[in-house]
PDB file of N, CA and C in Angstrom:
ATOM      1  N   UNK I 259      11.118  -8.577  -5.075  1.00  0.00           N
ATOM      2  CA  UNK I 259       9.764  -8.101  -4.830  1.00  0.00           C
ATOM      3  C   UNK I 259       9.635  -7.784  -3.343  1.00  0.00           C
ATOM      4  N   UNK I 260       9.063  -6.560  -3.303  1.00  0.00           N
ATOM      5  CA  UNK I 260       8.736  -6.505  -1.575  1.00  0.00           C
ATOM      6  C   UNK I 260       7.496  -6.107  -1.042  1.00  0.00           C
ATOM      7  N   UNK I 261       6.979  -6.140  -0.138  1.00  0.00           N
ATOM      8  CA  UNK I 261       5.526  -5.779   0.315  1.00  0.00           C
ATOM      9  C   UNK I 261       5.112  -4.379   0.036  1.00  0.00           C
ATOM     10  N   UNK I 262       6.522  -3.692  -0.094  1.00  0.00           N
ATOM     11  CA  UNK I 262       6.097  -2.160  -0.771  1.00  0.00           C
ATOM     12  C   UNK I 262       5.722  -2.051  -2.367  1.00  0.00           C
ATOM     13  N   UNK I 263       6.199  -2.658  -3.146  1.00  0.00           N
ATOM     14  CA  UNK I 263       5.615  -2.878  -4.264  1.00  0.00           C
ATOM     15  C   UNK I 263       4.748  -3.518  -4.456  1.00  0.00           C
ATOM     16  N   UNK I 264       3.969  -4.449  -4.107  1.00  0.00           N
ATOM     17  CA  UNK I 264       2.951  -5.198  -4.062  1.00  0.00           C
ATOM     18  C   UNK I 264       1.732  -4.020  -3.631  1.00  0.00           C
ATOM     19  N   UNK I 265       1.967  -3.557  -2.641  1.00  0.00           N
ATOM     20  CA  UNK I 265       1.161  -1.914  -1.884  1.00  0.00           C
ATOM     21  C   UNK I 265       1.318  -1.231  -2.722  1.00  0.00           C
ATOM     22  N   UNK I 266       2.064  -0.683  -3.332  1.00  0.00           N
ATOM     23  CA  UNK I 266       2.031   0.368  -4.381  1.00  0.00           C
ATOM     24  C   UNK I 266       1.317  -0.450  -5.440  1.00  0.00           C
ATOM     25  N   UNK I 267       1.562  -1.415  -6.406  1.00  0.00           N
ATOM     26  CA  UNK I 267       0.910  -1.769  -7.520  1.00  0.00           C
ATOM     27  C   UNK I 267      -0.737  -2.011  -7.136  1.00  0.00           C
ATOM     28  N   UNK I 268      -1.235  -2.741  -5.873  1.00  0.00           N
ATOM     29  CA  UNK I 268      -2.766  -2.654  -5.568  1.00  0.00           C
ATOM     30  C   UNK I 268      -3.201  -1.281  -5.280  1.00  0.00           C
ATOM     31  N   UNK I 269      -2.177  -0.638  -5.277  1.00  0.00           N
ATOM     32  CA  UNK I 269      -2.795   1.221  -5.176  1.00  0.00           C
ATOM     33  C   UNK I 269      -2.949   1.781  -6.838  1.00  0.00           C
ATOM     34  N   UNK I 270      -2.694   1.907  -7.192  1.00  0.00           N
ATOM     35  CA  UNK I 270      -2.229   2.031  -8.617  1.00  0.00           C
ATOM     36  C   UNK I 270      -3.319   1.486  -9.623  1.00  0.00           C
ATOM     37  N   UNK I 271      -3.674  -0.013  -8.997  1.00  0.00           N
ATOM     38  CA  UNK I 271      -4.684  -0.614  -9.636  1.00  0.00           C
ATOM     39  C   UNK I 271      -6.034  -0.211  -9.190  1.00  0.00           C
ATOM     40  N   UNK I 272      -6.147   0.685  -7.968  1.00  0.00           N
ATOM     41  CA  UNK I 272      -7.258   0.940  -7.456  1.00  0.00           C
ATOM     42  C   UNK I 272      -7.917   2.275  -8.010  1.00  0.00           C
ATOM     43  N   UNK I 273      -6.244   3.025  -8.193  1.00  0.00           N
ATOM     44  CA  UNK I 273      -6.256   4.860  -8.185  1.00  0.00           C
ATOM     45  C   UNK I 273      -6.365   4.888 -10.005  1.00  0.00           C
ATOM     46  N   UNK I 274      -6.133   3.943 -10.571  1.00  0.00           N
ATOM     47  CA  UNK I 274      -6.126   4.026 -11.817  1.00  0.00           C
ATOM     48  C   UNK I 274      -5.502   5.196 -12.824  1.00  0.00           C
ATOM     49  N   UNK I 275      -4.487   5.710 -11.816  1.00  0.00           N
ATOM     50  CA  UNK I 275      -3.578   6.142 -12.069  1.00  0.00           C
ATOM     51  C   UNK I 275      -1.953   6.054 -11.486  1.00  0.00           C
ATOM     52  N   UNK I 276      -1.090   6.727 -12.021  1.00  0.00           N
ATOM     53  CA  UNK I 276       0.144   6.450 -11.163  1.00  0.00           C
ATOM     54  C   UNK I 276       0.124   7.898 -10.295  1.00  0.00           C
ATOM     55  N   UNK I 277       0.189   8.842 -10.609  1.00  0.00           N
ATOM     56  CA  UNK I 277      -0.046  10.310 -10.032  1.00  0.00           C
ATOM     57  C   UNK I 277      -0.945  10.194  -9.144  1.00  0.00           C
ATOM     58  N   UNK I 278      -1.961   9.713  -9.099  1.00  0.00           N
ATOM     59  CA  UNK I 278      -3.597   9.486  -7.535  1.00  0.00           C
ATOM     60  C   UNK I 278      -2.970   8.668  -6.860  1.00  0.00           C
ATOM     61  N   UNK I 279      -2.645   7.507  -7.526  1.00  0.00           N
ATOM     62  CA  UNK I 279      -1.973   6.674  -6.016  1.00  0.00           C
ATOM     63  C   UNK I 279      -0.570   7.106  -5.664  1.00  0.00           C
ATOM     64  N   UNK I 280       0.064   7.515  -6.336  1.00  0.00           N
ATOM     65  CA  UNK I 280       1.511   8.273  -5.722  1.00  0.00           C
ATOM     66  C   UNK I 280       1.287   9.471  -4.529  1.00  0.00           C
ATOM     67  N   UNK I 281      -0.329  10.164  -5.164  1.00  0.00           N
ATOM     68  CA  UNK I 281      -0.619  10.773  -4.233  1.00  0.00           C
ATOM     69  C   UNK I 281      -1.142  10.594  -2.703  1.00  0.00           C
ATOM     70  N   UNK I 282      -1.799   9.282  -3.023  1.00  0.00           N
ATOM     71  CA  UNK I 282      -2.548   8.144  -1.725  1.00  0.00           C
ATOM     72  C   UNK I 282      -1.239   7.965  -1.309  1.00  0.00           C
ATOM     73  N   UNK I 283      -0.019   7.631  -1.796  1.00  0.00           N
ATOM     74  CA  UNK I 283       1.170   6.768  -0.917  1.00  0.00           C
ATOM     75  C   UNK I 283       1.940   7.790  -0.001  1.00  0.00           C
ATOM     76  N   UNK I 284       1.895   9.009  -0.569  1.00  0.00           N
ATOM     77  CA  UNK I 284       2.737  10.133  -0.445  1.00  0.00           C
ATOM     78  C   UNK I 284       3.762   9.827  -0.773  1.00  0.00           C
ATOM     79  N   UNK I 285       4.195   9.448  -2.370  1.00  0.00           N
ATOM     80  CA  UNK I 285       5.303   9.206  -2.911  1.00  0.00           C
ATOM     81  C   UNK I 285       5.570  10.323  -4.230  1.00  0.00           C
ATOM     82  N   UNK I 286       6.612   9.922  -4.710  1.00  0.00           N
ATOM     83  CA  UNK I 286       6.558  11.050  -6.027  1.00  0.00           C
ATOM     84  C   UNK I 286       6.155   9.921  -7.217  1.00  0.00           C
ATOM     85  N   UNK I 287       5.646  10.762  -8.419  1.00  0.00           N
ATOM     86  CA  UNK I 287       5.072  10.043  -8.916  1.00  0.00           C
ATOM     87  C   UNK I 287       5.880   9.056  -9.762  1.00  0.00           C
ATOM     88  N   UNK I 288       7.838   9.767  -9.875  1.00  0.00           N
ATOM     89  CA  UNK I 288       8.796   9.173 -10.414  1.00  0.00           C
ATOM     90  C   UNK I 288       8.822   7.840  -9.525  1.00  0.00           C
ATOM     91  N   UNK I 289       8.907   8.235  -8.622  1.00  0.00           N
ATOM     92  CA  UNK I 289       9.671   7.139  -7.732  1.00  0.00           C
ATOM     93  C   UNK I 289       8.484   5.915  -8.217  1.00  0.00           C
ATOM     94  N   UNK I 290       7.525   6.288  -7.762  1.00  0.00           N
ATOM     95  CA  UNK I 290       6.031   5.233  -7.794  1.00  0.00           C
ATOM     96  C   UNK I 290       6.389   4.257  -9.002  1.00  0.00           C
ATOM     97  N   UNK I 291       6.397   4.950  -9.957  1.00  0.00           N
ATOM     98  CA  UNK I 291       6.136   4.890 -11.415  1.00  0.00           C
ATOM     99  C   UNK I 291       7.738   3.788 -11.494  1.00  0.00           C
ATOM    100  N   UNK I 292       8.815   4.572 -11.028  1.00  0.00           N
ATOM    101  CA  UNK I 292      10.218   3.656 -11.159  1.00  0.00           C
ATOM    102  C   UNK I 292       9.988   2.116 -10.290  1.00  0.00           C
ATOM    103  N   UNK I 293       9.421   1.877  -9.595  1.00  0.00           N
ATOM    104  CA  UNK I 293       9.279   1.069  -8.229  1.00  0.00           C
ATOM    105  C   UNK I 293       8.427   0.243  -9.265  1.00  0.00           C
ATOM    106  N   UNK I 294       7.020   0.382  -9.692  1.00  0.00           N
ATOM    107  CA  UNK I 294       6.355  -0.251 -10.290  1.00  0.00           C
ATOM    108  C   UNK I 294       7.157  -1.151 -12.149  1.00  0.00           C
ATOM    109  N   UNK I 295       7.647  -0.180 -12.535  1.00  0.00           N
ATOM    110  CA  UNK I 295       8.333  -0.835 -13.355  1.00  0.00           C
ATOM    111  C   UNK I 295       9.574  -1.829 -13.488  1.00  0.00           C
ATOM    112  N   UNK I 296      10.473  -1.659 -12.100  1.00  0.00           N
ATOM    113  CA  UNK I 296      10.877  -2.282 -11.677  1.00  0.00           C
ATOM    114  C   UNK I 296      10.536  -3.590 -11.373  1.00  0.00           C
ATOM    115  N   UNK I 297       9.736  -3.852 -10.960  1.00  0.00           N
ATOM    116  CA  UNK I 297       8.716  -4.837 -10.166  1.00  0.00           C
ATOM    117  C   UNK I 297       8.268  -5.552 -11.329  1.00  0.00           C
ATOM    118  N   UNK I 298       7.823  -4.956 -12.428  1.00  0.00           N
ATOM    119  CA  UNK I 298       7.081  -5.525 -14.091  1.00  0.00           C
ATOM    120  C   UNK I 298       8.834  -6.224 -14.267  1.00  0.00           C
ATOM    121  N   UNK I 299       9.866  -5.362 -14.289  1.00  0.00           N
ATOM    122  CA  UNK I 299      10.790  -6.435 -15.121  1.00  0.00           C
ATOM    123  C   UNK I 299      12.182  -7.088 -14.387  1.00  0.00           C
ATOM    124  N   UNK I 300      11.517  -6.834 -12.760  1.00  0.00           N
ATOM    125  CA  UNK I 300      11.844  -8.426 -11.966  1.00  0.00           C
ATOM    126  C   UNK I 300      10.710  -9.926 -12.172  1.00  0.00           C
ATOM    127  N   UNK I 301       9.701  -9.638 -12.237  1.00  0.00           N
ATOM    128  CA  UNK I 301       8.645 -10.572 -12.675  1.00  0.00           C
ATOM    129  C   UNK I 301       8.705 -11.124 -13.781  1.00  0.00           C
ATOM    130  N   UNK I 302       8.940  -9.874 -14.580  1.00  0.00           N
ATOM    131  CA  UNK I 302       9.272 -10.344 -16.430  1.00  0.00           C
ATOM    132  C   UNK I 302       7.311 -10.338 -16.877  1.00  0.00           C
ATOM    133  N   UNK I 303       6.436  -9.542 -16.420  1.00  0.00           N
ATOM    134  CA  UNK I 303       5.360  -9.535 -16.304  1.00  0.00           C
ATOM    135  C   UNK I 303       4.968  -7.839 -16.503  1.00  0.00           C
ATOM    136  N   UNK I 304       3.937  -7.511 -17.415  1.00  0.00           N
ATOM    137  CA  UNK I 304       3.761  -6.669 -17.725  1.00  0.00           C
ATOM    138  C   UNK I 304       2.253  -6.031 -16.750  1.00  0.00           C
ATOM    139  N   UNK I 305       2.384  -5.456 -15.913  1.00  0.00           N
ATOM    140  CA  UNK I 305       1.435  -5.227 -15.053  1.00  0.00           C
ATOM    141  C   UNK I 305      -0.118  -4.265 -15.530  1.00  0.00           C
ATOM    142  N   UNK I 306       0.756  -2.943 -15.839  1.00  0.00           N
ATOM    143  CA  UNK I 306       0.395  -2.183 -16.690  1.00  0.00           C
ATOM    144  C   UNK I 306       0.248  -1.920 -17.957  1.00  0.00           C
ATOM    145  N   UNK I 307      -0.418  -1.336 -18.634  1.00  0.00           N
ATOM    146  CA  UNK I 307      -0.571  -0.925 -20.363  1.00  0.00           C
ATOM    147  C   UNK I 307      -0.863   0.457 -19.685  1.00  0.00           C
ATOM    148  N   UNK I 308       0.913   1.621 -20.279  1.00  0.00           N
ATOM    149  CA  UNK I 308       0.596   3.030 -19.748  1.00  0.00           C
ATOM    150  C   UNK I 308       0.055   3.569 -21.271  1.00  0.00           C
ATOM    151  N   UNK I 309      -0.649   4.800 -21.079  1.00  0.00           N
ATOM    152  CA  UNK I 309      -0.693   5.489 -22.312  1.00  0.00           C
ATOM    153  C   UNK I 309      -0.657   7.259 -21.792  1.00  0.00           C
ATOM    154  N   UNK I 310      -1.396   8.083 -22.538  1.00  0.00           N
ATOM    155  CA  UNK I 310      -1.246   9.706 -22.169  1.00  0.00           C
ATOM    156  C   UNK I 310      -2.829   9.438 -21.598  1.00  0.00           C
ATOM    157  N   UNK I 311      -3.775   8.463 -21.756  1.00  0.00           N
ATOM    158  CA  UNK I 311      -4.775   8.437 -21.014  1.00  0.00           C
ATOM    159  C   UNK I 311      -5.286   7.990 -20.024  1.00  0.00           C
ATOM    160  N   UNK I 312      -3.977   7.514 -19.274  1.00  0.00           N
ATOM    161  CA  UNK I 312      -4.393   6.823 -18.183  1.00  0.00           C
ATOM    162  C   UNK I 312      -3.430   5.674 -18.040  1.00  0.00           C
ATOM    163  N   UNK I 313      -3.387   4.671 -16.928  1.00  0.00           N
ATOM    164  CA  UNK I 313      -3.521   3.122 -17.113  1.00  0.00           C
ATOM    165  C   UNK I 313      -4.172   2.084 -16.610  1.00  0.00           C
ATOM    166  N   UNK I 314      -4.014   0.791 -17.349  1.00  0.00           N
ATOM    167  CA  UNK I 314      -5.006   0.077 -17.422  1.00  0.00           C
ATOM    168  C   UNK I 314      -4.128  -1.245 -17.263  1.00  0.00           C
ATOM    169  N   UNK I 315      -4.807  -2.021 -15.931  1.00  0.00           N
ATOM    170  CA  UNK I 315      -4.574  -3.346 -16.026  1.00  0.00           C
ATOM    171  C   UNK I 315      -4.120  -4.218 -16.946  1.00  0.00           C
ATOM    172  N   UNK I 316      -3.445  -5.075 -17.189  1.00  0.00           N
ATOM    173  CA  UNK I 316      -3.319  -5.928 -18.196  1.00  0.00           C
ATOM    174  C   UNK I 316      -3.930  -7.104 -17.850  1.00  0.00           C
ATOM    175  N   UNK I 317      -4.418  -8.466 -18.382  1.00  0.00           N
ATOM    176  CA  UNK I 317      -4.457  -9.620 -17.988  1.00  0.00           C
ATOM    177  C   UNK I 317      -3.879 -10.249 -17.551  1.00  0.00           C
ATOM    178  N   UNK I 318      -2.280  -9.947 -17.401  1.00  0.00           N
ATOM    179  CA  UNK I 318      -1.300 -10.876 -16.880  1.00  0.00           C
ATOM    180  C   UNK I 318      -1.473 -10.000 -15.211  1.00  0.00           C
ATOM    181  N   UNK I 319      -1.947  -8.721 -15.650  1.00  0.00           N
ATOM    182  CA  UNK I 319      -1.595  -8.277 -14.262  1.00  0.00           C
ATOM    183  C   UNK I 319      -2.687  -8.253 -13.020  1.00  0.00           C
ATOM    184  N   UNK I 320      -3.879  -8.769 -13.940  1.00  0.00           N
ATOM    185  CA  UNK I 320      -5.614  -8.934 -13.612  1.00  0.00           C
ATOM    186  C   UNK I 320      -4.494 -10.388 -12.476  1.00  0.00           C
ATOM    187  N   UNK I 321      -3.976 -11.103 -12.951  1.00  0.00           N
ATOM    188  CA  UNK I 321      -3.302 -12.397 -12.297  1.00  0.00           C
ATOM    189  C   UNK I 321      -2.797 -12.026 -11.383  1.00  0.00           C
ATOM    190  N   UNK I 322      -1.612 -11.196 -11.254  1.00  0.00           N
ATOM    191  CA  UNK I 322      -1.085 -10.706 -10.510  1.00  0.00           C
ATOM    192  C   UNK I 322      -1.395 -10.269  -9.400  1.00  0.00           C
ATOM    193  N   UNK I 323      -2.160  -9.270  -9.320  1.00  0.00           N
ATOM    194  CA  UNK I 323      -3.024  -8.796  -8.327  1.00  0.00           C
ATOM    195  C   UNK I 323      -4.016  -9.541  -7.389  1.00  0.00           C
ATOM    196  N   UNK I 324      -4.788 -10.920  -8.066  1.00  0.00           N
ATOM    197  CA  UNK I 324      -5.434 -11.873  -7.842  1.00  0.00           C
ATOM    198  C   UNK I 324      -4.533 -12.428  -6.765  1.00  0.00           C
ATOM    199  N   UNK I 325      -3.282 -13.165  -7.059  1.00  0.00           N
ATOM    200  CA  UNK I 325      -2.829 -13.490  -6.070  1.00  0.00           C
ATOM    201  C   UNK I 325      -1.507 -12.220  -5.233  1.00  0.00           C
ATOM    202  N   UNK I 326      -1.820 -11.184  -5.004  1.00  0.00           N
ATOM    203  CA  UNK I 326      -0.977 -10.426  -4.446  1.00  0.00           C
ATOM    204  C   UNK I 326      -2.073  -9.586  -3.511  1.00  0.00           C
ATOM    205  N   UNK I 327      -3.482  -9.782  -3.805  1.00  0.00           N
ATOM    206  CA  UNK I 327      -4.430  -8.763  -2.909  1.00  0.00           C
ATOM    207  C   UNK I 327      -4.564 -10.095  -1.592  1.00  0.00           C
ATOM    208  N   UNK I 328      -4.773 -11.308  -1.341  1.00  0.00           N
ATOM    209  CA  UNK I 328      -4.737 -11.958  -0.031  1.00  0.00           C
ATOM    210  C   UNK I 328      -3.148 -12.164   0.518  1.00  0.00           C
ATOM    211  N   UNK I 329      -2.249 -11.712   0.175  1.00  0.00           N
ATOM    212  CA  UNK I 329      -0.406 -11.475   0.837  1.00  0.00           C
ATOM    213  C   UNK I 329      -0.977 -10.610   1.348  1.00  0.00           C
ATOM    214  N   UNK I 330      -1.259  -9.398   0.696  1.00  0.00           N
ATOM    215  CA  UNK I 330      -1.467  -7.787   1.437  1.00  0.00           C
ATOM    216  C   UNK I 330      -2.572  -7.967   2.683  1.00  0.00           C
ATOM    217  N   UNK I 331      -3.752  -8.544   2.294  1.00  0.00           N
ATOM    218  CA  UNK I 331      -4.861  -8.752   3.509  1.00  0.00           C
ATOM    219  C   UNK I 331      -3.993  -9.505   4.785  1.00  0.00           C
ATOM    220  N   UNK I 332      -3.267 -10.582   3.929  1.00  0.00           N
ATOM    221  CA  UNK I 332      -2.576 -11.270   5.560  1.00  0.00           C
ATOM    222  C   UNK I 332      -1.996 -10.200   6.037  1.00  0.00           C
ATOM    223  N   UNK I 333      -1.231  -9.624   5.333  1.00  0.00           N
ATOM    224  CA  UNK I 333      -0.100  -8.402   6.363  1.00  0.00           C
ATOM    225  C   UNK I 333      -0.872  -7.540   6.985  1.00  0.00           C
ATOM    226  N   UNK I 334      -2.199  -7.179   6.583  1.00  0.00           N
ATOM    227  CA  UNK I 334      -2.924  -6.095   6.837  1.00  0.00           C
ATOM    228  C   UNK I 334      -3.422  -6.977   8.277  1.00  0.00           C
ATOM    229  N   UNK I 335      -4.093  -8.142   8.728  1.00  0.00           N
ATOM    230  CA  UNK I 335      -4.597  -8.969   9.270  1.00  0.00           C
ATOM    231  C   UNK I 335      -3.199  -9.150  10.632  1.00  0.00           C
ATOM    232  N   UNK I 336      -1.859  -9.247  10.060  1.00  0.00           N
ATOM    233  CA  UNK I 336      -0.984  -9.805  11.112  1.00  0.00           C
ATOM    234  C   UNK I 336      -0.443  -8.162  11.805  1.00  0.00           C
ATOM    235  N   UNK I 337      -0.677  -7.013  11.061  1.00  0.00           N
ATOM    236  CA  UNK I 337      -0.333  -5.685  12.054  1.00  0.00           C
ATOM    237  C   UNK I 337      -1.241  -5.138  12.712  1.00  0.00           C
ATOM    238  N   UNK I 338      -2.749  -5.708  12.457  1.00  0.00           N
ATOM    239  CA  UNK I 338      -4.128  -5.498  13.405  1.00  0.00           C
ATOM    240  C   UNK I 338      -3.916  -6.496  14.473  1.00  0.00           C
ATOM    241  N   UNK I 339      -3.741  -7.228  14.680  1.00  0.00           N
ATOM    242  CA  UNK I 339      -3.353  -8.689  15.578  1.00  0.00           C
ATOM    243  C   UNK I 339      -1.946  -8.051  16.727  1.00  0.00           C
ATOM    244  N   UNK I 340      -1.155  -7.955  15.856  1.00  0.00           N
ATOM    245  CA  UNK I 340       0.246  -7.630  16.657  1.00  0.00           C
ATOM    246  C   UNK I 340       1.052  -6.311  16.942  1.00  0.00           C
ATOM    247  N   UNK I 341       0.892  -5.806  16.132  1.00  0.00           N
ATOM    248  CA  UNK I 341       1.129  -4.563  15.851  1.00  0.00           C
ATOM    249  C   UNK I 341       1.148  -3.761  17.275  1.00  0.00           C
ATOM    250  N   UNK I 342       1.871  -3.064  18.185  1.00  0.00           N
ATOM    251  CA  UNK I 342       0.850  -2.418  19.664  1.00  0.00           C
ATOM    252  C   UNK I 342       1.225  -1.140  18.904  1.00  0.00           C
ATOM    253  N   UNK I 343      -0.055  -0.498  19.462  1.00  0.00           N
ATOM    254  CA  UNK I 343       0.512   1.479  19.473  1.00  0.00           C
ATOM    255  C   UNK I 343      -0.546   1.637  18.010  1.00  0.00           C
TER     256      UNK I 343
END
């Protein structure tokens, strides 16, 4: 797991799509989409429920995100702090 997938999946969960937030990341939507699934079956955790209409959170991934949105705030918190330039 890395802080880039964690960023991509709270994008994803925001853009409520994989294509809008691939577009927010400036990624392709393969790559996004490969990165995120990846991530579901290093966890062994199903993040997403994809369909042709969209996707949608799961409950395991309602969890997920719960504890993966204050990791991201710290990092966001320690490159405002330290970060120069």
């Amino acid at each position: 797991m890395t802080l880039q997938q964690l960023q991509s999946v709270a994008e994803v969960a925001r853009a409520g799509s994989i294509s809008e937030a691939a577009r927010r990341l400036f990624l392709s939507q393969s790559r996004l989409s490969e990165s995120v699934r990846a991530l579901e079956e290093e966890l062994g955790v199903q993040i997403f429920e994809r369909s042709n209409r969209g996707i949608v959170t799961t409950p395991e991934g309602e969890e997920f995100l719960a504890c993966a949105r204050p990791v991201l705030e710290g990092c966001r918190i320690i490159q405002e702090k330290y970060q120069k330039g």
